């Protein structure tokens, strides 16, 4: 790159960052409202806890506490720190109190840890009970560590760094890798903050990540003598960011390979050709329903939609169950030799869940090769011949191929729809379908092929976006 | 097994063997005719060679020399042993002389070694020139070793052993594993003789082979201290029978795993349930041509027939070329992701050759997943995106899967028939199709699918048998 080009690019990147910052930084008004609301809520909660005789610290945590949240994109995290002696029943008592200050609009959540998600005055508030520990390494669960994280970050922030963090969060948000929740499997706010601290600026993070390799180690406090030592402990984790407050934790453990790779690729592309669309992707223009059949047909494949009713669970539980079930269904389909081109899972988290499997074909031939024992195993061979020689299901054979008996037999399922209907009619629990999904299957199960999905597509905008994106198959930042 | 059953079985086996021996042993008349003919032919050839001033020994070799041939199943092998100094031109001179005694009915054959196949008075005679060596280990080619084989066997035979050898040969012939020629890849006559000598009787051979493992070592003369030593030398050979006249040769090197496995399996089954059908299988009843479509359709697969004209070559060359080409075609079809259920090759060695490929489907969907470089390889990724982003052939993507870029693109060949027609129109030489087959393809190439083969099936009995056997897919000895 010539110096001139470099300069031109720089200006452009700076222009873009300026625009982004203007949008991503909360206005004075938003900031004041948020802080005022948080402070009052905390006071109210403290008061109520006192009335109950519970000796707890109440603290504001998360991005609001650190002033690193993206405008209009915040949860207010209120942590209730209990002395250990309260035990886990303490959590229940505390959450009961929290309910009282939430005016009845809340969702009880028990993912890894019990907490309360409340909706108060247009704010989403998470009430999180945890244990008060002296040191992060004494933490019983990850939430016990949060106050230390907040402290660590707050000590090191300045206005410039907050801007850089907001740029990184907005970038990650725009390319769809922001958030450690199971649905996303991406970068948590804390992780964004740490890597910004480490590399110094948003652009330096992108420059560095452009060159990341699988198993990259970021050890801010230099706890490990060399990267290899850390790698040995966090084996097979795609990105390793040692927690400054606990050397035994990888802050990036929730980051899935896909999200990491997307971030790396997007970083490179943005640096090469900066564009505001990385931060604020254009809204997807869905195919008109009347075009759907044509678009699907042009692929020549068969797209199978397994549709089931709403599952009542907090998102992390729901998505955990959906992904687990997707794996089970994938195994089932593969086990019966249908070839999967691609698979996705979608949920509006309210009324409908969809597993999507795109196959080479929903059909397979009647004849199927079945490989038997090696010739050396005399008893197995005898049994194989007894079973298949002259059996009704034997279409051809048995014969010998290399050193094995084989038979060409009638395939049990020549249509994947029959396979799925039969195997899922009892919910498919024993195939590995997760409990809540399995239950949902027994209550409502629809298997739709190709354009049969048109009805849902026509009435559900969110699904239409999902399917359009699926069919385009391209992240918004690839343009 | 109770003693009674054992006795009953024994009688039955003995009955069967008696019947087989009666059929397989040449009659006095056949024997006399054969010997008289051979002797006279040798005398005549010796005379002619003398006239030419060639100092050669002429010897009867093979099963006729050893009196181990199966009735009505013989080649007369006449070896012409030349002193080394004649060089390979000596072979040509000698074969010219052999032509003179063959009355113009012969085929010149140059497989591994030049020889002449002549048809004289209803006899098939092989004239084989070779070098006279002092010791088999000095042999320049396998034919130089033959006289030593004959000598070795003749010294050890008696009437009982000849019977046992004939039984084994008849059994192997019946189950289709007899013959070391490339088409069969089975057991040579010499190999049958050796293992009979080694185990002592036909039934003892079957009993032993029932328990053979891959890489079984038979070292009659005990040249190797232990089996492992021999295995190291003849690595990966499925059956190792050390040549008694040359410890560096495996007599069973031509035996393919398939044939070996078939022999093992058939041995077991015969011992368990003796039946004359192992020796003399029933003739195959071909499907009536009008049933062919239905039988093929019932499989739900697509059977592709690649048909080409006659290839003029001796069988070993022809089949070598056919098998090589079959492997090349298999690779081609797999490379384009069509799924092969089974493949065979057939030839009448006169007018037509057929490659058969049974596929899950002749069609594949338009869309095809194409896996690109890992995200770490920045330059490769850039190139991949340049190529596929917005390309006309991109149906969906690019996107990231795990740590790789992938794209769903338009498949080049969605019909295997198009693929084959295009790739074979120039003969497919560079795909690995063997030279003579490639040439045949450029002259005549027909690709037929399923019932389109009906015409050939109706007019060619031999092919009808082959295809019926293929569709049944079961060796004759599995009943």
PDB file of N, CA and C in Angstrom, chain A residues 156-240:
ATOM      1  N   UNK A 156      -8.912   0.677  34.960  1.00  0.00           N
ATOM      2  CA  UNK A 156      -8.005   0.901  33.830  1.00  0.00           C
ATOM      3  C   UNK A 156      -8.605   1.749  32.703  1.00  0.00           C
ATOM      4  N   UNK A 157      -9.844   2.128  32.868  1.00  0.00           N
ATOM      5  CA  UNK A 157     -10.514   2.844  31.775  1.00  0.00           C
ATOM      6  C   UNK A 157     -10.233   4.336  31.781  1.00  0.00           C
ATOM      7  N   UNK A 158     -10.288   4.886  30.583  1.00  0.00           N
ATOM      8  CA  UNK A 158     -10.359   6.336  30.457  1.00  0.00           C
ATOM      9  C   UNK A 158     -11.319   6.620  29.304  1.00  0.00           C
ATOM     10  N   UNK A 159     -11.556   7.820  29.025  1.00  0.00           N
ATOM     11  CA  UNK A 159     -12.554   8.170  28.030  1.00  0.00           C
ATOM     12  C   UNK A 159     -12.212   7.605  26.652  1.00  0.00           C
ATOM     13  N   UNK A 160     -10.951   7.745  26.299  1.00  0.00           N
ATOM     14  CA  UNK A 160     -10.508   7.239  24.981  1.00  0.00           C
ATOM     15  C   UNK A 160     -10.737   5.719  24.879  1.00  0.00           C
ATOM     16  N   UNK A 161     -10.379   5.007  25.944  1.00  0.00           N
ATOM     17  CA  UNK A 161     -10.539   3.544  25.913  1.00  0.00           C
ATOM     18  C   UNK A 161     -12.007   3.145  25.837  1.00  0.00           C
ATOM     19  N   UNK A 162     -12.858   3.900  26.516  1.00  0.00           N
ATOM     20  CA  UNK A 162     -14.296   3.608  26.444  1.00  0.00           C
ATOM     21  C   UNK A 162     -14.782   3.733  24.998  1.00  0.00           C
ATOM     22  N   UNK A 163     -14.301   4.742  24.303  1.00  0.00           N
ATOM     23  CA  UNK A 163     -14.656   4.891  22.884  1.00  0.00           C
ATOM     24  C   UNK A 163     -14.210   3.670  22.079  1.00  0.00           C
ATOM     25  N   UNK A 164     -12.977   3.287  22.339  1.00  0.00           N
ATOM     26  CA  UNK A 164     -12.428   2.150  21.585  1.00  0.00           C
ATOM     27  C   UNK A 164     -13.235   0.876  21.856  1.00  0.00           C
ATOM     28  N   UNK A 165     -13.603   0.705  23.135  1.00  0.00           N
ATOM     29  CA  UNK A 165     -14.408  -0.469  23.502  1.00  0.00           C
ATOM     30  C   UNK A 165     -15.756  -0.422  22.797  1.00  0.00           C
ATOM     31  N   UNK A 166     -16.370   0.752  22.786  1.00  0.00           N
ATOM     32  CA  UNK A 166     -17.677   0.872  22.129  1.00  0.00           C
ATOM     33  C   UNK A 166     -17.567   0.594  20.637  1.00  0.00           C
ATOM     34  N   UNK A 167     -16.469   1.038  20.037  1.00  0.00           N
ATOM     35  CA  UNK A 167     -16.279   0.745  18.608  1.00  0.00           C
ATOM     36  C   UNK A 167     -16.185  -0.767  18.383  1.00  0.00           C
ATOM     37  N   UNK A 168     -15.412  -1.416  19.221  1.00  0.00           N
ATOM     38  CA  UNK A 168     -15.244  -2.870  19.066  1.00  0.00           C
ATOM     39  C   UNK A 168     -16.571  -3.595  19.291  1.00  0.00           C
ATOM     40  N   UNK A 169     -17.279  -3.184  20.344  1.00  0.00           N
ATOM     41  CA  UNK A 169     -18.571  -3.840  20.609  1.00  0.00           C
ATOM     42  C   UNK A 169     -19.537  -3.619  19.447  1.00  0.00           C
ATOM     43  N   UNK A 170     -19.551  -2.373  18.929  1.00  0.00           N
ATOM     44  CA  UNK A 170     -20.473  -2.066  17.828  1.00  0.00           C
ATOM     45  C   UNK A 170     -20.096  -2.877  16.583  1.00  0.00           C
ATOM     46  N   UNK A 171     -18.798  -3.020  16.356  1.00  0.00           N
ATOM     47  CA  UNK A 171     -18.319  -3.812  15.219  1.00  0.00           C
ATOM     48  C   UNK A 171     -18.752  -5.266  15.369  1.00  0.00           C
ATOM     49  N   UNK A 172     -18.484  -5.818  16.560  1.00  0.00           N
ATOM     50  CA  UNK A 172     -18.841  -7.209  16.815  1.00  0.00           C
ATOM     51  C   UNK A 172     -20.354  -7.410  16.747  1.00  0.00           C
ATOM     52  N   UNK A 173     -21.065  -6.436  17.234  1.00  0.00           N
ATOM     53  CA  UNK A 173     -22.523  -6.498  17.178  1.00  0.00           C
ATOM     54  C   UNK A 173     -22.987  -6.522  15.722  1.00  0.00           C
ATOM     55  N   UNK A 174     -22.365  -5.646  14.944  1.00  0.00           N
ATOM     56  CA  UNK A 174     -22.753  -5.537  13.532  1.00  0.00           C
ATOM     57  C   UNK A 174     -22.482  -6.807  12.742  1.00  0.00           C
ATOM     58  N   UNK A 175     -21.376  -7.469  13.050  1.00  0.00           N
ATOM     59  CA  UNK A 175     -21.046  -8.691  12.283  1.00  0.00           C
ATOM     60  C   UNK A 175     -21.597  -9.943  12.957  1.00  0.00           C
ATOM     61  N   UNK A 176     -22.320  -9.752  14.071  1.00  0.00           N
ATOM     62  CA  UNK A 176     -23.045 -10.891  14.651  1.00  0.00           C
ATOM     63  C   UNK A 176     -22.220 -11.798  15.533  1.00  0.00           C
ATOM     64  N   UNK A 177     -21.126 -11.288  16.105  1.00  0.00           N
ATOM     65  CA  UNK A 177     -20.320 -12.151  16.976  1.00  0.00           C
ATOM     66  C   UNK A 177     -20.314 -11.647  18.411  1.00  0.00           C
ATOM     67  N   UNK A 178     -21.183 -10.685  18.708  1.00  0.00           N
ATOM     68  CA  UNK A 178     -21.198 -10.102  20.052  1.00  0.00           C
ATOM     69  C   UNK A 178     -22.169 -10.850  20.951  1.00  0.00           C
ATOM     70  N   UNK A 179     -21.677 -11.243  22.119  1.00  0.00           N
ATOM     71  CA  UNK A 179     -22.550 -11.915  23.073  1.00  0.00           C
ATOM     72  C   UNK A 179     -22.083 -13.315  23.372  1.00  0.00           C
ATOM     73  N   UNK A 180     -21.939 -13.621  24.662  1.00  0.00           N
ATOM     74  CA  UNK A 180     -21.457 -14.938  25.064  1.00  0.00           C
ATOM     75  C   UNK A 180     -22.605 -15.912  25.272  1.00  0.00           C
ATOM     76  N   UNK A 181     -23.847 -15.454  25.056  1.00  0.00           N
ATOM     77  CA  UNK A 181     -24.974 -16.355  25.263  1.00  0.00           C
ATOM     78  C   UNK A 181     -24.897 -17.515  24.266  1.00  0.00           C
ATOM     79  N   UNK A 182     -25.523 -18.626  24.644  1.00  0.00           N
ATOM     80  CA  UNK A 182     -25.379 -19.847  23.850  1.00  0.00           C
ATOM     81  C   UNK A 182     -25.845 -19.657  22.418  1.00  0.00           C
ATOM     82  N   UNK A 183     -26.912 -18.889  22.230  1.00  0.00           N
ATOM     83  CA  UNK A 183     -27.420 -18.659  20.877  1.00  0.00           C
ATOM     84  C   UNK A 183     -26.320 -18.125  19.966  1.00  0.00           C
ATOM     85  N   UNK A 184     -25.515 -17.207  20.487  1.00  0.00           N
ATOM     86  CA  UNK A 184     -24.488 -16.572  19.668  1.00  0.00           C
ATOM     87  C   UNK A 184     -23.146 -17.313  19.773  1.00  0.00           C
ATOM     88  N   UNK A 185     -22.713 -17.584  21.001  1.00  0.00           N
ATOM     89  CA  UNK A 185     -21.395 -18.203  21.176  1.00  0.00           C
ATOM     90  C   UNK A 185     -20.275 -17.272  20.771  1.00  0.00           C
ATOM     91  N   UNK A 186     -20.466 -15.997  21.074  1.00  0.00           N
ATOM     92  CA  UNK A 186     -19.493 -14.997  20.640  1.00  0.00           C
ATOM     93  C   UNK A 186     -18.733 -14.373  21.802  1.00  0.00           C
ATOM     94  N   UNK A 187     -18.426 -13.080  21.657  1.00  0.00           N
ATOM     95  CA  UNK A 187     -17.563 -12.359  22.588  1.00  0.00           C
ATOM     96  C   UNK A 187     -18.396 -11.619  23.624  1.00  0.00           C
ATOM     97  N   UNK A 188     -18.118 -11.847  24.894  1.00  0.00           N
ATOM     98  CA  UNK A 188     -18.833 -11.132  25.946  1.00  0.00           C
ATOM     99  C   UNK A 188     -18.325  -9.702  26.008  1.00  0.00           C
ATOM    100  N   UNK A 189     -19.088  -8.836  26.699  1.00  0.00           N
ATOM    101  CA  UNK A 189     -18.656  -7.458  26.892  1.00  0.00           C
ATOM    102  C   UNK A 189     -17.305  -7.401  27.591  1.00  0.00           C
ATOM    103  N   UNK A 190     -17.161  -8.167  28.634  1.00  0.00           N
ATOM    104  CA  UNK A 190     -15.904  -8.198  29.393  1.00  0.00           C
ATOM    105  C   UNK A 190     -14.739  -8.575  28.482  1.00  0.00           C
ATOM    106  N   UNK A 191     -14.974  -9.563  27.623  1.00  0.00           N
ATOM    107  CA  UNK A 191     -13.923 -10.007  26.697  1.00  0.00           C
ATOM    108  C   UNK A 191     -13.534  -8.874  25.741  1.00  0.00           C
ATOM    109  N   UNK A 192     -14.541  -8.153  25.234  1.00  0.00           N
ATOM    110  CA  UNK A 192     -14.262  -7.000  24.361  1.00  0.00           C
ATOM    111  C   UNK A 192     -13.407  -5.973  25.085  1.00  0.00           C
ATOM    112  N   UNK A 193     -13.784  -5.724  26.329  1.00  0.00           N
ATOM    113  CA  UNK A 193     -13.034  -4.735  27.113  1.00  0.00           C
ATOM    114  C   UNK A 193     -11.587  -5.171  27.309  1.00  0.00           C
ATOM    115  N   UNK A 194     -11.419  -6.438  27.652  1.00  0.00           N
ATOM    116  CA  UNK A 194     -10.059  -6.929  27.896  1.00  0.00           C
ATOM    117  C   UNK A 194      -9.175  -6.839  26.666  1.00  0.00           C
ATOM    118  N   UNK A 195      -9.708  -7.275  25.525  1.00  0.00           N
ATOM    119  CA  UNK A 195      -8.813  -7.273  24.356  1.00  0.00           C
ATOM    120  C   UNK A 195      -8.561  -5.845  23.866  1.00  0.00           C
ATOM    121  N   UNK A 196      -9.495  -4.946  24.147  1.00  0.00           N
ATOM    122  CA  UNK A 196      -9.211  -3.540  23.806  1.00  0.00           C
ATOM    123  C   UNK A 196      -8.107  -3.000  24.708  1.00  0.00           C
ATOM    124  N   UNK A 197      -8.219  -3.285  26.008  1.00  0.00           N
ATOM    125  CA  UNK A 197      -7.137  -2.892  26.933  1.00  0.00           C
ATOM    126  C   UNK A 197      -5.802  -3.453  26.466  1.00  0.00           C
ATOM    127  N   UNK A 198      -5.830  -4.681  26.065  1.00  0.00           N
ATOM    128  CA  UNK A 198      -4.597  -5.381  25.721  1.00  0.00           C
ATOM    129  C   UNK A 198      -3.937  -4.789  24.480  1.00  0.00           C
ATOM    130  N   UNK A 199      -4.753  -4.585  23.443  1.00  0.00           N
ATOM    131  CA  UNK A 199      -4.156  -4.110  22.192  1.00  0.00           C
ATOM    132  C   UNK A 199      -4.138  -2.580  22.098  1.00  0.00           C
ATOM    133  N   UNK A 200      -4.920  -1.910  22.927  1.00  0.00           N
ATOM    134  CA  UNK A 200      -4.825  -0.458  23.008  1.00  0.00           C
ATOM    135  C   UNK A 200      -5.895   0.320  22.274  1.00  0.00           C
ATOM    136  N   UNK A 201      -6.378  -0.224  21.168  1.00  0.00           N
ATOM    137  CA  UNK A 201      -7.425   0.499  20.436  1.00  0.00           C
ATOM    138  C   UNK A 201      -8.235  -0.474  19.597  1.00  0.00           C
ATOM    139  N   UNK A 202      -9.384   0.003  19.139  1.00  0.00           N
ATOM    140  CA  UNK A 202     -10.258  -0.801  18.280  1.00  0.00           C
ATOM    141  C   UNK A 202      -9.491  -1.313  17.061  1.00  0.00           C
ATOM    142  N   UNK A 203      -8.822  -0.387  16.353  1.00  0.00           N
ATOM    143  CA  UNK A 203      -8.138  -0.792  15.121  1.00  0.00           C
ATOM    144  C   UNK A 203      -6.975  -1.731  15.409  1.00  0.00           C
ATOM    145  N   UNK A 204      -6.330  -1.537  16.536  1.00  0.00           N
ATOM    146  CA  UNK A 204      -5.242  -2.445  16.879  1.00  0.00           C
ATOM    147  C   UNK A 204      -5.764  -3.847  17.201  1.00  0.00           C
ATOM    148  N   UNK A 205      -6.957  -3.889  17.758  1.00  0.00           N
ATOM    149  CA  UNK A 205      -7.574  -5.209  17.967  1.00  0.00           C
ATOM    150  C   UNK A 205      -7.800  -5.878  16.615  1.00  0.00           C
ATOM    151  N   UNK A 206      -8.367  -5.133  15.669  1.00  0.00           N
ATOM    152  CA  UNK A 206      -8.628  -5.737  14.353  1.00  0.00           C
ATOM    153  C   UNK A 206      -7.326  -6.164  13.675  1.00  0.00           C
ATOM    154  N   UNK A 207      -6.317  -5.298  13.765  1.00  0.00           N
ATOM    155  CA  UNK A 207      -5.028  -5.643  13.137  1.00  0.00           C
ATOM    156  C   UNK A 207      -4.474  -6.929  13.742  1.00  0.00           C
ATOM    157  N   UNK A 208      -4.565  -7.027  15.052  1.00  0.00           N
ATOM    158  CA  UNK A 208      -4.044  -8.228  15.719  1.00  0.00           C
ATOM    159  C   UNK A 208      -4.886  -9.449  15.354  1.00  0.00           C
ATOM    160  N   UNK A 209      -6.191  -9.308  15.451  1.00  0.00           N
ATOM    161  CA  UNK A 209      -7.049 -10.484  15.248  1.00  0.00           C
ATOM    162  C   UNK A 209      -6.955 -10.978  13.803  1.00  0.00           C
ATOM    163  N   UNK A 210      -6.647 -10.073  12.887  1.00  0.00           N
ATOM    164  CA  UNK A 210      -6.456 -10.503  11.490  1.00  0.00           C
ATOM    165  C   UNK A 210      -5.417 -11.599  11.391  1.00  0.00           C
ATOM    166  N   UNK A 211      -4.539 -11.614  12.370  1.00  0.00           N
ATOM    167  CA  UNK A 211      -3.436 -12.592  12.293  1.00  0.00           C
ATOM    168  C   UNK A 211      -3.550 -13.682  13.358  1.00  0.00           C
ATOM    169  N   UNK A 212      -4.639 -13.701  14.081  1.00  0.00           N
ATOM    170  CA  UNK A 212      -4.809 -14.744  15.088  1.00  0.00           C
ATOM    171  C   UNK A 212      -4.806 -16.131  14.462  1.00  0.00           C
ATOM    172  N   UNK A 213      -4.283 -17.062  15.255  1.00  0.00           N
ATOM    173  CA  UNK A 213      -4.370 -18.465  14.864  1.00  0.00           C
ATOM    174  C   UNK A 213      -5.239 -19.182  15.877  1.00  0.00           C
ATOM    175  N   UNK A 214      -5.692 -20.335  15.505  1.00  0.00           N
ATOM    176  CA  UNK A 214      -6.490 -21.126  16.427  1.00  0.00           C
ATOM    177  C   UNK A 214      -5.677 -21.387  17.694  1.00  0.00           C
ATOM    178  N   UNK A 215      -6.288 -21.157  18.841  1.00  0.00           N
ATOM    179  CA  UNK A 215      -5.586 -21.362  20.101  1.00  0.00           C
ATOM    180  C   UNK A 215      -4.716 -20.175  20.480  1.00  0.00           C
ATOM    181  N   UNK A 216      -5.003 -19.026  19.881  1.00  0.00           N
ATOM    182  CA  UNK A 216      -4.287 -17.787  20.217  1.00  0.00           C
ATOM    183  C   UNK A 216      -4.380 -17.551  21.726  1.00  0.00           C
ATOM    184  N   UNK A 217      -3.271 -17.151  22.326  1.00  0.00           N
ATOM    185  CA  UNK A 217      -3.276 -16.914  23.772  1.00  0.00           C
ATOM    186  C   UNK A 217      -3.057 -15.432  24.064  1.00  0.00           C
ATOM    187  N   UNK A 218      -3.959 -14.839  24.845  1.00  0.00           N
ATOM    188  CA  UNK A 218      -3.795 -13.457  25.306  1.00  0.00           C
ATOM    189  C   UNK A 218      -3.744 -13.497  26.827  1.00  0.00           C
ATOM    190  N   UNK A 219      -2.586 -13.187  27.351  1.00  0.00           N
ATOM    191  CA  UNK A 219      -2.363 -13.331  28.787  1.00  0.00           C
ATOM    192  C   UNK A 219      -1.952 -11.949  29.319  1.00  0.00           C
ATOM    193  N   UNK A 220      -2.981 -11.134  29.602  1.00  0.00           N
ATOM    194  CA  UNK A 220      -2.758  -9.715  29.911  1.00  0.00           C
ATOM    195  C   UNK A 220      -1.827  -9.533  31.098  1.00  0.00           C
ATOM    196  N   UNK A 221      -2.053 -10.317  32.120  1.00  0.00           N
ATOM    197  CA  UNK A 221      -1.255 -10.145  33.329  1.00  0.00           C
ATOM    198  C   UNK A 221       0.025 -10.985  33.310  1.00  0.00           C
ATOM    199  N   UNK A 222       0.232 -11.671  32.213  1.00  0.00           N
ATOM    200  CA  UNK A 222       1.445 -12.474  32.087  1.00  0.00           C
ATOM    201  C   UNK A 222       1.551 -13.562  33.139  1.00  0.00           C
ATOM    202  N   UNK A 223       0.441 -14.254  33.363  1.00  0.00           N
ATOM    203  CA  UNK A 223       0.450 -15.317  34.377  1.00  0.00           C
ATOM    204  C   UNK A 223       1.258 -16.531  33.932  1.00  0.00           C
ATOM    205  N   UNK A 224       1.291 -16.748  32.615  1.00  0.00           N
ATOM    206  CA  UNK A 224       1.964 -17.949  32.114  1.00  0.00           C
ATOM    207  C   UNK A 224       3.304 -17.564  31.515  1.00  0.00           C
ATOM    208  N   UNK A 225       4.296 -18.413  31.716  1.00  0.00           N
ATOM    209  CA  UNK A 225       5.628 -18.120  31.239  1.00  0.00           C
ATOM    210  C   UNK A 225       5.633 -18.056  29.708  1.00  0.00           C
ATOM    211  N   UNK A 226       4.932 -19.031  29.109  1.00  0.00           N
ATOM    212  CA  UNK A 226       4.813 -18.956  27.658  1.00  0.00           C
ATOM    213  C   UNK A 226       3.426 -19.456  27.221  1.00  0.00           C
ATOM    214  N   UNK A 227       3.085 -19.064  26.012  1.00  0.00           N
ATOM    215  CA  UNK A 227       1.748 -19.389  25.487  1.00  0.00           C
ATOM    216  C   UNK A 227       1.475 -20.892  25.556  1.00  0.00           C
ATOM    217  N   UNK A 228       2.511 -21.691  25.293  1.00  0.00           N
ATOM    218  CA  UNK A 228       2.320 -23.140  25.273  1.00  0.00           C
ATOM    219  C   UNK A 228       1.779 -23.656  26.616  1.00  0.00           C
ATOM    220  N   UNK A 229       2.245 -23.048  27.707  1.00  0.00           N
ATOM    221  CA  UNK A 229       1.784 -23.478  29.031  1.00  0.00           C
ATOM    222  C   UNK A 229       0.281 -23.258  29.172  1.00  0.00           C
ATOM    223  N   UNK A 230      -0.173 -22.098  28.701  1.00  0.00           N
ATOM    224  CA  UNK A 230      -1.607 -21.812  28.769  1.00  0.00           C
ATOM    225  C   UNK A 230      -2.393 -22.750  27.862  1.00  0.00           C
ATOM    226  N   UNK A 231      -1.809 -23.009  26.691  1.00  0.00           N
ATOM    227  CA  UNK A 231      -2.501 -23.891  25.734  1.00  0.00           C
ATOM    228  C   UNK A 231      -2.711 -25.280  26.301  1.00  0.00           C
ATOM    229  N   UNK A 232      -1.735 -25.724  27.085  1.00  0.00           N
ATOM    230  CA  UNK A 232      -1.843 -27.065  27.646  1.00  0.00           C
ATOM    231  C   UNK A 232      -3.035 -27.150  28.589  1.00  0.00           C
ATOM    232  N   UNK A 233      -3.290 -26.037  29.291  1.00  0.00           N
ATOM    233  CA  UNK A 233      -4.396 -26.029  30.244  1.00  0.00           C
ATOM    234  C   UNK A 233      -5.741 -25.853  29.538  1.00  0.00           C
ATOM    235  N   UNK A 234      -5.770 -24.960  28.550  1.00  0.00           N
ATOM    236  CA  UNK A 234      -7.037 -24.719  27.833  1.00  0.00           C
ATOM    237  C   UNK A 234      -6.996 -25.407  26.471  1.00  0.00           C
ATOM    238  N   UNK A 235      -6.883 -26.722  26.539  1.00  0.00           N
ATOM    239  CA  UNK A 235      -6.716 -27.473  25.302  1.00  0.00           C
ATOM    240  C   UNK A 235      -7.920 -27.356  24.395  1.00  0.00           C
ATOM    241  N   UNK A 236      -7.653 -27.230  23.110  1.00  0.00           N
ATOM    242  CA  UNK A 236      -8.700 -27.218  22.085  1.00  0.00           C
ATOM    243  C   UNK A 236      -9.622 -26.015  22.142  1.00  0.00           C
ATOM    244  N   UNK A 237      -9.353 -25.035  23.038  1.00  0.00           N
ATOM    245  CA  UNK A 237     -10.205 -23.853  22.999  1.00  0.00           C
ATOM    246  C   UNK A 237      -9.693 -22.938  21.883  1.00  0.00           C
ATOM    247  N   UNK A 238     -10.601 -22.473  21.040  1.00  0.00           N
ATOM    248  CA  UNK A 238     -10.143 -21.740  19.853  1.00  0.00           C
ATOM    249  C   UNK A 238      -9.466 -20.411  20.186  1.00  0.00           C
ATOM    250  N   UNK A 239      -9.890 -19.775  21.275  1.00  0.00           N
ATOM    251  CA  UNK A 239      -9.267 -18.506  21.676  1.00  0.00           C
ATOM    252  C   UNK A 239      -9.086 -18.550  23.186  1.00  0.00           C
ATOM    253  N   UNK A 240      -7.908 -18.175  23.629  1.00  0.00           N
ATOM    254  CA  UNK A 240      -7.620 -18.263  25.061  1.00  0.00           C
ATOM    255  C   UNK A 240      -7.250 -16.879  25.574  1.00  0.00           C
TER     256      UNK A 240
END
